[in-house]
Each structure stands twice: as structure tokens, then as C-alpha cells.
Amino acid sequence: MSSIGIIMPVVTSTNSCYNDYIKFRQMPQFELKSMQTKYYAELHALQDELTELLDELREWTHMRSRTLFQHSA
């Protein structure tokens, strides 16, 4: 028998996230949407913070390499 067109569940009771899966499946749609909005906002804030930290690291690395180059010259 072909499995084309048959949707098998990705999460089964053998998965460690099964309890979370059941909890989310039982939540009302509006509550899931609200949670998703909150998590996306948090994700974007973390991405902005990471970008800022990486920019600071690049600046520090650039300044450090210039200082080392000046001392070796």
C-alpha cells in the first residue's frame, strides 16, 4: 500500500515532547496565536541584542588587531 496522501503524525508518545504536543493541540486557536506573537516578539528582541553584541565584538576585534599591528611595526 502506498503511503502517498497518508499523513503520519510527527510526534508520537515515544517523543520527549509528546506532553507539550498534547497541550498545544488542546489550546484554543486565539491562545496559540497570542503565544506565537509573544514568542516572535521575544525572538526579534534577542536577534537585535545578538546583532548589537556581534557588532561590538567586531569593533573590539578590529581595534585589537590594529593595536597589535601597531606594536609589531
XYZ file of C-alpha atoms in Angstrom:
73
model
C 0.000 0.000 0.000
C 1.330 3.423 -0.949
C 1.977 5.991 1.775
C 1.304 8.901 -0.587
C -1.519 11.022 0.778
C -1.367 9.466 4.232
C -0.316 11.950 6.873
C 1.551 10.286 9.678
C 1.903 12.151 12.988
C 5.362 13.569 13.546
C 5.004 13.434 17.317
C 4.198 10.131 18.948
C 4.091 9.042 22.583
C 7.720 7.936 22.242
C 8.883 11.538 21.679
C 10.102 13.544 24.666
C 7.938 16.481 23.571
C 4.719 14.461 23.439
C 3.163 16.116 26.518
C 3.829 19.578 25.070
C 2.339 18.454 21.775
C -0.866 17.325 23.501
C -1.056 20.570 25.492
C -0.677 22.734 22.374
C -3.158 20.632 20.383
C -5.790 21.282 23.053
C -5.243 25.058 23.234
C -7.732 27.382 21.562
C -6.552 28.950 18.297
C -6.578 32.517 19.700
C -4.379 31.443 22.616
C -1.881 29.805 20.266
C -1.809 32.960 18.127
C -1.209 35.114 21.202
C 1.609 32.845 22.344
C 3.137 32.866 18.868
C 3.043 36.676 18.748
C 4.746 36.876 22.143
C 7.443 34.383 21.159
C 8.138 36.139 17.844
C 8.496 39.463 19.658
C 10.948 37.860 22.082
C 12.824 36.240 19.196
C 13.207 39.583 17.396
C 14.417 41.266 20.597
C 17.020 38.522 21.037
C 18.081 38.839 17.389
C 18.552 42.600 17.855
C 20.586 42.016 21.013
C 22.736 39.408 19.255
C 23.355 41.775 16.338
C 24.420 44.511 18.748
C 26.778 42.160 20.595
C 28.291 40.898 17.340
C 28.821 44.484 16.173
C 30.600 45.271 19.455
C 32.747 42.154 19.086
C 33.679 43.086 15.503
C 34.595 46.603 16.609
C 36.668 45.293 19.539
C 38.403 42.730 17.315
C 39.179 45.373 14.705
C 40.590 47.765 17.317
C 42.587 44.950 18.930
C 44.100 43.848 15.624
C 45.071 47.460 14.816
C 46.723 47.796 18.248
C 48.654 44.548 17.792
C 49.718 45.598 14.291
C 50.961 48.983 15.569
C 53.003 47.316 18.320
C 54.594 44.857 15.899
C 55.571 47.556 13.394
